[in-house]
XYZ file of C-alpha atoms in Angstrom:
721
model
C 241.317 92.888 217.754
C 242.948 92.854 221.176
C 243.563 96.352 222.522
C 246.774 95.049 224.101
C 248.233 94.834 220.594
C 248.369 98.619 220.349
C 249.018 99.415 223.985
C 252.269 101.161 224.714
C 252.683 102.634 221.226
C 253.493 106.327 221.119
C 251.346 108.536 218.802
C 253.600 108.362 215.679
C 254.033 104.602 216.134
C 250.271 104.187 216.491
C 249.699 106.304 213.379
C 252.110 104.133 211.390
C 250.666 100.843 212.626
C 247.028 101.804 211.947
C 247.476 103.452 208.547
C 244.783 102.625 205.999
C 245.665 100.764 202.794
C 248.244 103.184 201.389
C 251.955 103.349 200.716
C 254.011 105.018 203.392
C 257.561 105.888 204.357
C 258.268 105.531 208.056
C 261.370 107.556 208.864
C 262.552 105.614 211.910
C 265.397 107.102 213.915
C 267.922 105.065 215.851
C 266.353 103.325 218.857
C 262.845 104.467 217.948
C 261.250 101.005 217.936
C 261.088 100.338 214.193
C 261.053 96.538 214.592
C 258.098 96.835 216.957
C 256.277 99.049 214.465
C 256.899 96.625 211.602
C 255.756 93.531 213.457
C 252.811 95.295 215.096
C 251.735 96.627 211.681
C 251.660 93.055 210.336
C 249.779 91.809 213.400
C 247.292 94.711 213.132
C 246.559 94.019 209.461
C 245.932 90.326 210.192
C 243.895 90.839 213.381
C 241.594 93.404 211.739
C 240.919 91.079 208.806
C 242.519 93.488 206.357
C 244.689 90.676 205.027
C 245.442 87.010 205.685
C 248.911 85.923 206.851
C 249.560 84.624 203.309
C 248.762 88.040 201.819
C 251.753 89.750 203.387
C 255.271 90.041 201.986
C 257.856 91.298 204.505
C 261.449 91.881 203.420
C 264.427 92.138 205.771
C 268.163 92.324 205.146
C 269.306 89.465 207.372
C 267.979 86.038 208.212
C 268.376 86.942 211.880
C 266.006 89.904 211.501
C 263.490 87.741 209.648
C 263.531 85.094 212.390
C 263.085 87.750 215.075
C 260.074 89.168 213.222
C 258.464 85.726 212.966
C 259.077 85.060 216.676
C 257.490 88.355 217.677
C 254.469 87.711 215.468
C 253.997 84.272 216.995
C 253.955 85.879 220.450
C 251.419 88.519 219.338
C 248.892 86.362 217.490
C 247.738 82.749 217.584
C 248.590 82.174 213.925
C 250.705 79.732 211.956
C 253.621 81.769 210.622
C 255.114 78.809 208.781
C 253.765 79.729 205.339
C 254.271 83.486 205.610
C 256.548 85.232 203.131
C 258.987 86.879 205.531
C 262.662 86.837 204.617
C 265.594 88.451 202.851
C 265.578 89.542 199.201
C 267.661 86.500 198.248
C 265.581 84.112 200.334
C 262.250 85.316 198.929
C 263.527 85.273 195.343
C 264.781 81.728 195.855
C 261.340 80.730 197.142
C 259.577 82.266 194.164
C 261.969 80.682 191.650
C 261.552 77.263 193.291
C 257.788 77.563 192.861
C 258.104 78.611 189.202
C 261.295 76.957 188.072
C 259.882 76.041 184.650
C 258.841 79.606 183.873
C 262.272 80.760 185.078
C 263.944 78.215 182.767
C 265.621 76.408 185.658
C 265.720 72.755 186.707
C 263.559 71.881 189.697
C 266.632 71.054 191.771
C 268.735 74.074 190.771
C 271.639 74.713 193.139
C 272.955 78.013 194.511
C 276.644 78.847 194.172
C 278.305 80.481 197.160
C 281.116 82.965 196.562
C 283.853 80.296 196.471
C 281.877 78.095 194.077
C 281.181 81.066 191.838
C 284.880 81.921 191.687
C 285.699 78.340 190.688
C 283.091 78.507 187.923
C 284.560 81.780 186.644
C 288.044 80.242 186.582
C 286.794 77.287 184.527
C 285.230 79.624 181.981
C 288.383 81.710 181.748
C 290.493 78.624 181.220
C 288.161 77.374 178.481
C 288.343 80.763 176.741
C 292.119 80.952 177.232
C 291.819 84.239 179.142
C 295.032 85.575 180.711
C 294.377 85.422 184.474
C 297.125 87.959 185.162
C 295.582 90.581 182.910
C 292.096 89.547 184.042
C 292.294 88.372 187.688
C 289.502 85.840 188.327
C 288.233 87.688 191.414
C 287.976 90.896 189.416
C 286.030 89.016 186.751
C 283.743 87.541 189.405
C 282.946 90.988 190.794
C 282.382 92.419 187.321
C 279.741 89.744 186.703
C 278.029 90.232 190.086
C 278.051 94.033 189.803
C 276.532 93.858 186.316
C 273.747 91.609 187.565
C 273.058 93.892 190.531
C 272.561 96.718 188.029
C 270.068 94.535 186.173
C 272.354 94.029 183.163
C 272.897 90.851 181.195
C 276.124 90.459 179.221
C 274.613 91.773 175.975
C 273.354 94.874 177.803
C 276.719 95.896 179.250
C 278.292 98.750 177.294
C 281.802 97.819 176.192
C 283.739 100.632 174.559
C 287.162 98.997 174.602
C 288.714 95.552 173.989
C 289.376 95.082 177.718
C 285.709 95.444 178.665
C 284.586 93.430 175.641
C 286.732 90.543 176.844
C 285.096 90.710 180.294
C 281.662 90.764 178.680
C 282.634 87.679 176.670
C 283.526 85.851 179.891
C 280.264 87.021 181.502
C 278.225 85.647 178.581
C 280.030 82.305 178.631
C 279.728 82.104 182.431
C 275.963 82.632 182.152
C 275.755 79.908 179.512
C 277.773 77.506 181.672
C 275.585 78.148 184.735
C 272.448 77.609 182.669
C 273.808 74.318 181.292
C 274.731 73.098 184.783
C 271.514 74.285 186.427
C 273.130 76.571 189.002
C 272.640 80.209 190.025
C 274.759 82.600 192.065
C 273.359 85.024 194.652
C 273.111 87.980 192.275
C 271.335 85.750 189.750
C 268.544 84.990 192.223
C 267.281 88.560 192.262
C 267.963 89.293 188.584
C 266.313 86.050 187.381
C 263.306 86.695 189.613
C 263.000 90.286 188.364
C 263.204 89.166 184.730
C 260.570 86.485 185.354
C 258.107 89.021 186.742
C 258.804 91.486 183.926
C 258.103 89.064 181.067
C 255.395 86.885 182.658
C 252.378 89.142 183.007
C 250.079 86.459 184.409
C 252.551 85.485 187.112
C 253.245 89.104 188.017
C 249.532 89.866 188.336
C 249.047 86.726 190.441
C 251.547 87.923 193.052
C 250.273 91.483 192.875
C 246.824 90.130 193.723
C 248.269 88.024 196.535
C 250.559 90.499 198.275
C 248.321 93.463 198.999
C 250.693 94.649 201.719
C 254.465 94.745 201.185
C 256.630 95.781 204.126
C 260.354 96.524 203.889
C 262.862 96.935 206.707
C 266.062 99.040 206.407
C 264.758 100.587 203.200
C 267.698 103.009 203.020
C 269.963 100.020 202.269
C 268.138 98.858 199.134
C 269.937 98.962 195.783
C 268.274 100.012 192.503
C 267.437 96.459 191.343
C 265.858 95.583 194.706
C 263.691 98.688 194.469
C 262.614 97.777 190.919
C 261.680 94.281 192.149
C 259.544 95.798 194.912
C 257.855 98.124 192.411
C 256.938 95.185 190.180
C 255.289 93.311 193.049
C 253.517 96.392 194.366
C 252.005 97.333 191.017
C 249.489 100.169 191.075
C 247.161 99.023 193.835
C 249.250 97.481 196.599
C 250.705 99.367 199.528
C 254.456 99.561 200.124
C 255.189 100.169 203.802
C 258.887 101.118 203.903
C 260.749 101.659 207.155
C 264.160 103.293 207.023
C 266.450 106.082 208.117
C 268.395 108.139 205.597
C 270.694 109.263 208.439
C 271.837 105.655 208.837
C 272.542 104.946 205.166
C 276.164 103.726 205.356
C 276.407 101.009 202.701
C 276.955 102.879 199.441
C 280.033 100.724 198.871
C 277.708 97.701 198.661
C 275.450 99.384 196.124
C 272.873 100.840 198.527
C 271.099 103.857 197.034
C 269.717 106.238 199.626
C 267.902 108.042 196.778
C 265.410 105.156 196.717
C 263.673 106.895 199.616
C 262.969 110.012 197.560
C 261.996 107.832 194.574
C 259.481 106.032 196.770
C 257.770 109.300 197.689
C 257.420 110.186 193.998
C 256.640 106.767 192.500
C 254.000 105.801 195.085
C 252.518 109.271 195.671
C 253.287 109.107 199.378
C 251.330 111.956 200.925
C 253.309 112.268 204.132
C 256.274 110.829 205.955
C 255.715 109.508 209.464
C 258.719 110.276 211.647
C 259.601 108.089 214.621
C 261.748 110.467 216.632
C 261.290 109.318 220.220
C 264.343 107.291 221.185
C 264.065 104.531 223.788
C 267.777 103.772 223.994
C 269.976 106.732 224.884
C 270.215 109.576 227.368
C 269.445 113.085 226.162
C 272.982 114.415 225.800
C 273.918 111.561 223.488
C 270.912 112.242 221.259
C 271.459 116.011 221.254
C 275.049 115.478 220.150
C 273.939 113.094 217.390
C 271.320 115.601 216.193
C 273.852 118.412 216.117
C 276.310 116.333 214.121
C 273.931 115.009 211.473
C 272.363 118.423 210.919
C 275.524 119.281 208.937
C 274.557 116.828 206.193
C 272.950 118.011 202.981
C 269.691 116.751 201.446
C 268.398 115.072 204.597
C 264.749 114.175 204.930
C 265.022 115.628 208.412
C 264.175 114.424 211.896
C 265.304 115.114 215.451
C 265.693 112.385 218.036
C 264.463 113.022 221.565
C 263.927 111.034 224.740
C 261.920 111.227 227.921
C 265.130 110.291 229.764
C 267.220 112.948 231.481
C 270.227 114.539 229.811
C 272.594 112.128 231.501
C 276.378 112.364 231.498
C 278.381 114.546 229.183
C 280.245 112.898 226.338
C 283.808 112.186 227.441
C 286.608 113.211 225.074
C 290.179 112.041 225.562
C 293.216 113.331 223.708
C 296.236 111.029 223.889
C 299.809 111.842 222.895
C 300.046 108.516 221.019
C 297.810 105.688 219.873
C 299.433 103.390 222.450
C 298.494 105.781 225.251
C 295.007 106.090 223.766
C 294.651 102.299 224.007
C 296.014 102.282 227.570
C 293.489 104.927 228.602
C 290.645 102.937 227.080
C 291.514 99.621 228.757
C 291.970 101.365 232.113
C 288.533 102.955 231.768
C 287.037 99.601 230.827
C 288.663 97.964 233.857
C 287.206 100.759 236.018
C 283.721 100.271 234.557
C 284.018 96.552 235.230
C 285.044 97.195 238.827
C 281.916 99.352 239.230
C 279.740 96.423 238.207
C 279.261 96.926 234.460
C 279.626 93.655 232.556
C 282.090 93.597 229.683
C 279.339 92.481 227.320
C 277.673 95.872 227.835
C 280.737 97.714 226.502
C 281.716 98.223 222.857
C 284.971 99.481 221.400
C 284.412 100.926 217.908
C 286.901 101.865 215.214
C 286.645 103.083 211.631
C 289.147 100.651 210.138
C 289.949 97.044 211.060
C 293.667 97.850 211.140
C 293.092 99.956 214.264
C 292.168 96.908 216.299
C 295.739 95.599 216.681
C 296.996 98.163 219.196
C 293.683 97.918 221.082
C 293.840 94.108 221.185
C 297.412 94.254 222.462
C 296.385 96.568 225.316
C 293.419 94.353 226.223
C 295.575 91.232 226.286
C 298.132 93.005 228.470
C 295.371 94.021 230.890
C 293.863 90.541 230.929
C 290.462 91.668 229.635
C 288.511 89.159 227.544
C 287.186 90.418 224.253
C 285.427 89.205 221.140
C 285.779 90.720 217.661
C 282.240 91.110 216.365
C 281.686 90.530 212.661
C 285.386 89.979 212.020
C 288.587 88.288 213.073
C 291.223 89.153 215.639
C 294.163 90.928 214.039
C 296.617 88.023 213.903
C 293.883 85.675 212.656
C 293.035 87.710 209.555
C 293.676 86.056 206.224
C 296.217 88.535 204.900
C 298.152 88.580 208.182
C 298.306 84.787 208.253
C 299.607 84.838 204.667
C 302.377 87.256 205.636
C 303.259 85.291 208.762
C 303.370 82.067 206.709
C 306.082 83.545 204.480
C 308.016 84.639 207.567
C 307.596 81.245 209.236
C 308.813 79.462 206.137
C 311.887 81.695 205.989
C 312.655 80.802 209.594
C 311.862 77.110 209.234
C 311.511 75.503 205.816
C 310.221 72.319 207.502
C 306.915 74.106 208.248
C 304.602 72.268 205.843
C 301.482 74.181 206.938
C 303.123 77.501 206.118
C 304.200 76.214 202.708
C 300.740 74.938 201.813
C 299.235 78.295 202.748
C 301.369 80.409 200.403
C 302.834 78.084 197.773
C 300.212 79.416 195.353
C 299.282 82.687 197.022
C 299.455 85.067 195.329
C 298.594 82.863 192.369
C 301.713 81.635 190.574
C 300.263 78.820 188.489
C 300.807 75.971 190.960
C 297.566 74.031 190.778
C 295.979 71.465 193.068
C 297.394 68.592 191.021
C 300.967 69.899 191.409
C 300.497 70.210 195.168
C 299.141 66.659 195.376
C 302.215 65.391 193.487
C 304.436 67.369 195.841
C 302.772 65.835 198.902
C 303.079 62.360 197.407
C 306.806 62.869 196.679
C 307.390 64.085 200.249
C 305.569 61.036 201.643
C 307.503 58.543 199.504
C 310.881 60.099 200.300
C 309.982 60.878 203.935
C 310.946 64.529 203.526
C 309.320 67.878 204.109
C 307.316 69.529 201.361
C 310.019 72.172 200.944
C 312.687 69.515 200.357
C 310.412 67.802 197.844
C 309.791 71.131 196.145
C 313.528 71.795 195.914
C 313.871 68.626 193.831
C 310.935 69.508 191.602
C 311.090 71.711 188.572
C 309.028 74.438 186.978
C 306.913 76.801 189.035
C 307.296 74.795 192.252
C 311.059 75.205 192.054
C 310.494 78.910 191.412
C 308.653 79.170 194.722
C 311.594 77.549 196.513
C 313.853 80.118 194.886
C 311.594 82.922 196.085
C 311.778 81.759 199.724
C 315.554 81.346 199.572
C 315.879 84.783 197.983
C 313.713 86.368 200.682
C 315.802 84.692 203.366
C 319.185 85.735 201.945
C 318.159 89.298 201.093
C 316.812 90.005 204.598
C 319.794 88.742 206.587
C 320.953 91.284 209.181
C 318.022 93.619 208.447
C 315.991 95.055 211.348
C 312.682 93.279 211.965
C 310.407 95.963 210.397
C 312.570 96.033 207.259
C 312.433 92.232 206.992
C 308.642 92.334 207.066
C 308.468 95.257 204.659
C 310.748 93.434 202.199
C 308.695 90.236 202.409
C 305.363 92.011 201.953
C 306.620 93.629 198.772
C 308.699 90.850 197.188
C 306.300 88.008 198.021
C 303.720 89.774 195.865
C 301.199 90.232 198.684
C 301.087 94.022 198.421
C 300.740 93.962 194.633
C 298.035 91.294 194.846
C 295.742 93.443 196.975
C 296.647 96.667 195.164
C 295.482 95.123 191.890
C 292.016 94.241 193.165
C 289.261 96.233 191.467
C 285.486 96.322 191.371
C 283.457 95.260 194.386
C 286.515 93.679 196.033
C 288.528 96.890 195.934
C 287.270 98.205 199.268
C 287.947 94.894 201.000
C 291.415 94.781 199.424
C 292.151 98.285 200.726
C 291.320 97.093 204.252
C 293.612 94.094 203.826
C 296.395 96.421 202.682
C 295.847 98.561 205.772
C 296.144 95.451 207.930
C 299.383 94.373 206.217
C 300.839 97.822 206.791
C 299.682 97.652 210.405
C 301.822 94.516 210.702
C 304.788 96.841 210.137
C 303.576 98.969 213.027
C 303.294 95.867 215.215
C 306.876 94.920 214.346
C 308.156 98.434 215.038
C 306.533 98.533 218.468
C 307.736 94.995 219.212
C 311.334 96.112 218.598
C 310.898 99.005 221.046
C 309.310 96.858 223.730
C 311.466 93.703 223.653
C 315.154 92.984 224.126
C 314.912 89.961 221.861
C 313.640 91.542 218.660
C 314.414 88.595 216.390
C 311.993 87.323 213.771
C 311.564 84.087 215.742
C 310.598 86.021 218.861
C 308.123 88.154 216.904
C 306.478 85.091 215.354
C 306.117 83.588 218.833
C 304.550 86.839 220.040
C 302.081 86.784 217.100
C 301.045 83.199 217.889
C 300.457 83.985 221.555
C 298.470 87.131 220.773
C 296.323 85.205 218.309
C 295.307 82.577 220.848
C 295.311 84.365 224.176
C 292.160 85.648 225.883
C 289.865 84.338 223.167
C 286.494 84.676 224.846
C 284.253 81.632 224.862
C 280.654 81.787 223.687
C 279.299 82.026 227.232
C 282.074 84.210 228.622
C 281.542 87.842 229.573
C 283.566 89.678 226.964
C 284.077 93.149 225.546
C 282.894 93.757 221.976
C 285.380 95.062 219.402
C 284.044 96.018 215.982
C 284.066 98.478 213.135
C 281.350 101.118 213.166
C 279.773 99.456 210.125
C 279.436 96.209 212.067
C 277.870 98.039 215.040
C 274.764 99.163 213.163
C 271.651 97.771 214.838
C 273.401 97.107 218.158
C 273.394 99.021 221.439
C 275.552 99.092 224.586
C 275.611 100.810 227.961
C 279.066 102.228 227.273
C 280.662 102.907 223.890
C 284.211 103.983 223.001
C 284.739 105.594 219.582
C 288.469 105.589 218.837
C 290.824 107.187 216.327
C 288.864 110.394 215.798
C 291.438 112.106 213.604
C 291.093 113.723 210.197
C 291.957 111.184 207.538
C 291.072 108.293 209.814
C 287.516 109.195 210.834
C 286.356 110.780 208.590
C 288.392 108.457 206.392
C 290.648 110.034 203.794
C 288.841 108.090 201.037
C 285.685 110.104 201.724
C 287.232 113.056 199.891
C 287.516 111.051 196.668
C 283.809 110.512 196.034
C 280.860 112.850 195.871
C 278.851 112.620 199.077
C 281.651 110.701 200.787
C 281.921 113.076 203.740
C 278.150 112.963 204.251
C 278.289 109.172 204.467
C 281.203 109.358 206.928
C 279.120 111.712 209.057
C 276.229 109.255 208.930
C 278.675 106.597 210.086
C 279.693 108.779 213.033
C 275.984 109.318 213.775
C 275.511 105.546 213.891
C 278.494 105.231 216.234
C 277.183 107.853 218.666
C 273.676 106.409 218.772
C 274.935 102.941 219.790
C 275.471 104.276 223.338
C 272.776 104.086 225.987
C 274.382 105.740 228.990
C 278.031 106.642 228.508
C 280.025 107.643 225.441
C 283.784 108.071 225.123
C 285.512 109.587 222.092
C 289.278 109.557 221.738
C 292.048 110.578 219.350
C 295.831 110.623 219.291
C 298.216 113.391 218.340
C 300.712 110.851 217.071
C 299.725 107.519 215.553
C 301.872 104.775 214.098
C 300.331 103.828 210.766
C 301.877 101.777 207.973
C 305.033 101.492 210.056
C 305.476 105.281 210.106
C 304.673 108.009 212.606
C 301.767 110.222 211.532
C 300.753 113.483 213.165
C 297.089 114.299 212.999
C 294.522 116.839 214.046
C 291.241 116.089 215.834
C 288.381 114.944 213.645
C 286.181 117.701 212.273
C 283.264 115.699 213.690
C 284.400 116.609 217.205
C 284.211 120.266 216.241
C 280.598 119.757 215.110
C 279.500 118.594 218.563
C 278.244 121.242 221.029
C 280.979 122.215 223.519
C 278.583 122.240 226.468
C 277.902 118.527 225.963
C 281.562 117.507 226.062
C 283.754 116.719 229.041
C 287.414 116.917 228.067
C 289.487 114.441 230.040
C 292.761 115.971 228.842
C 293.946 119.323 227.464
C 292.617 119.944 223.971
C 295.044 119.180 221.153
C 294.484 122.491 219.448
C 295.809 124.409 222.443
C 299.418 123.244 222.266
C 302.091 122.049 219.893
C 301.953 118.242 219.550
C 305.752 118.014 219.575
C 305.847 119.344 223.136
C 303.547 116.551 224.305
C 305.853 113.978 222.762
C 308.999 115.312 224.410
C 310.611 116.581 221.186
C 312.056 119.994 220.611
C 309.663 122.425 218.961
C 310.481 122.717 215.225
C 312.223 125.949 214.287
C 309.956 128.394 212.463
C 310.717 129.899 209.088
C 312.454 133.279 208.925
C 309.080 134.837 208.269
C 305.731 133.994 209.867
C 304.635 133.237 206.323
C 306.556 130.963 204.009
C 306.278 131.702 200.312
C 308.608 129.853 197.966
C 312.286 130.015 198.887
C 312.005 131.422 202.400
C 313.357 129.590 205.418
C 314.104 126.411 203.476
C 315.431 123.372 205.340
C 318.087 120.993 204.134
C 315.733 119.518 201.500
C 314.543 122.929 200.408
C 311.275 122.923 202.367
C 310.869 125.226 205.349
C 308.179 123.137 207.000
C 308.838 120.011 209.016
C 306.619 117.030 209.768
C 304.650 117.621 212.960
C 304.736 121.433 212.712
C 301.421 123.155 213.360
C 300.399 125.768 210.822
C 297.554 128.095 209.901
C 296.239 128.658 206.361
C 294.129 131.676 205.462
C 291.455 129.529 203.771
C 291.713 126.060 205.313
C 292.490 127.065 208.890
C 294.564 125.087 211.402
C 296.524 121.984 210.453
C 299.605 119.836 211.009
C 302.363 119.262 208.451
C 302.437 115.551 207.569
C 304.818 115.460 204.574
C 307.168 117.632 202.513
C 308.490 117.323 198.991
C 311.021 119.284 196.908
C 311.826 122.953 197.283
C 311.679 126.326 195.565
C 309.031 126.669 192.885
C 308.641 122.887 192.762
C 308.292 122.432 196.527
C 305.136 121.037 198.072
C 303.925 120.514 201.611
C 301.157 118.181 202.767
C 299.003 119.494 205.608
C 296.292 117.639 207.497
C 293.784 120.423 208.192
C 291.401 120.194 211.120
C 288.315 121.056 209.062
C 289.403 120.623 205.440
C 291.205 117.283 205.569
C 294.573 116.449 204.017
C 295.838 118.681 201.191
C 299.045 119.137 199.189
C 299.986 122.805 198.764
C 302.503 124.272 196.325
C 305.007 126.457 198.195
C 305.063 128.914 195.321
C 301.501 129.934 196.118
C 300.633 128.668 199.597
C 301.000 131.004 202.548
C 301.230 129.168 205.847
C 301.574 130.790 209.245
C 303.404 128.995 212.046
C 301.582 128.310 215.301
């Protein structure tokens, strides 16, 4: 074995790479060289003769990661990596099923359904069973089937206590039968079918257990329960499972990831010790110290502390803006300054918790002439739900717009099928008219769509631009469509709803900024924003992305935006057990993306959903050590937010405390939106909503450390600040 293979490894890395034949959990912190450890471990096992290249199974979560691992191995050893089993869970299961298609009861040339194909198959089954697609939306049915498979459950194993669930199980069973008849599998089926094959075929299972003496898994914290069971089957009693992961970076619970698999591994495989990779090769010391301080607030951690041989570096910069627009202006000015100092835009990332936040940031970047690229997503005005909304608005302005009509004539679904649209196009061609004119002459559901557009147009005449958009979003059915999504699609639908509501914010700001605030002018503005400054593949461009999308990446300078309670941490985190811990892990991921410089910003006043919201700084900021922070503006908690916005300070109640009935305003509530208050238990907060009065009165307060809460005035005692 070449000594150069192990040169440069630090002691914990060397210990992990040279472990004897035993199962191990490598707790690899951010930037600690986990990919190097994984690939060097494989190269070490091969070079020492411990195992042949064909005796290794290495599992990654992306094809990109698998390709990188193969490339590194090729550079380390003079071996043929072509036949090695290195790939994703889906890719490896597909390979195994191809080799044993008869045992898996599949045709040799079985095909894999992508998400769109799977949805079409579900729709065909529902139609054959005469299932009401309004009561049972096809996408919901699709996600029910996939989620059941990912839990390892066939249709007959799903518990159905009510007629509604029994009907979904019936569709699942028929869908499975249809796929089997047609010789196709969906993505979830690949893993489930492979798992079932190994469970029932003892000879085959023992064959692969004999073959794969060493099983290595990347990003182990992201595995779901079925993936872990599949790994256990292949490992058996004698093989080693070398799992590399970081419980502090487990941020995909919404996809089914189960961070508890790490503890299960320790128990199931009798792992004697955990090797911790804590030396970070990415970030300066202050960034790591801040990340350590933050994540230490989480419960049930396996525990590690990142450190670096680098110096402390710069303090973390914190900026408090009066409004989200001014926050965006500050950010783009800082980026322009960094660029002028010689930092390339590609070394800078702008992170946000929710996709809807990108719109105001994109607008500021376009105005400044800075090129940017949305990583792992679409620019705001190019997102599906926004284009749907704009298509309705375009059609109201110009019924000759055939592209707009084709986009929304059956979205949300209104029973206008492909055949009806083909007939409509043919009628328009024969009569040399637009599709809308042809539709006006048609009957049935097509004519109903024409009526909808005409109704939207007539009912929004003379309304202000934001009210036009609000009316269209509601009465077109777009809002209801995304609100009704359930199952695995629910989280995605919630993001789409946030984006639609952000369109209201865009319209509101457009009215304030432009003399011509007509719908036509706004649609022109949207088109220009969608196409302007789109960075080319080779162009130096800033990276915009959600924090989820940033995992695994690193940049010289990072901006984390929107650090307000309810936004980051997200308000949804309060609804699920462990939600705040996962939000904190997400913030930990965001911080550790930065190499040299980190900015964190928040706004006292933010336009969300077309309405002004007053927030308090994120509790995560409070969890960072003060001596590591450089405040670039006065701290929000030291003054009334109304004063910063130029408004008069709200009048206090007659008493410094406000039990029911005291100091009531015109609606019977003594507290006004934007007023800063103190609660004996929850601490400092800002009033964000009021409702009723007297014994029935309630006030909603966004607390700095306790999040958003509704308090009954009959019992709550709030002190004015």
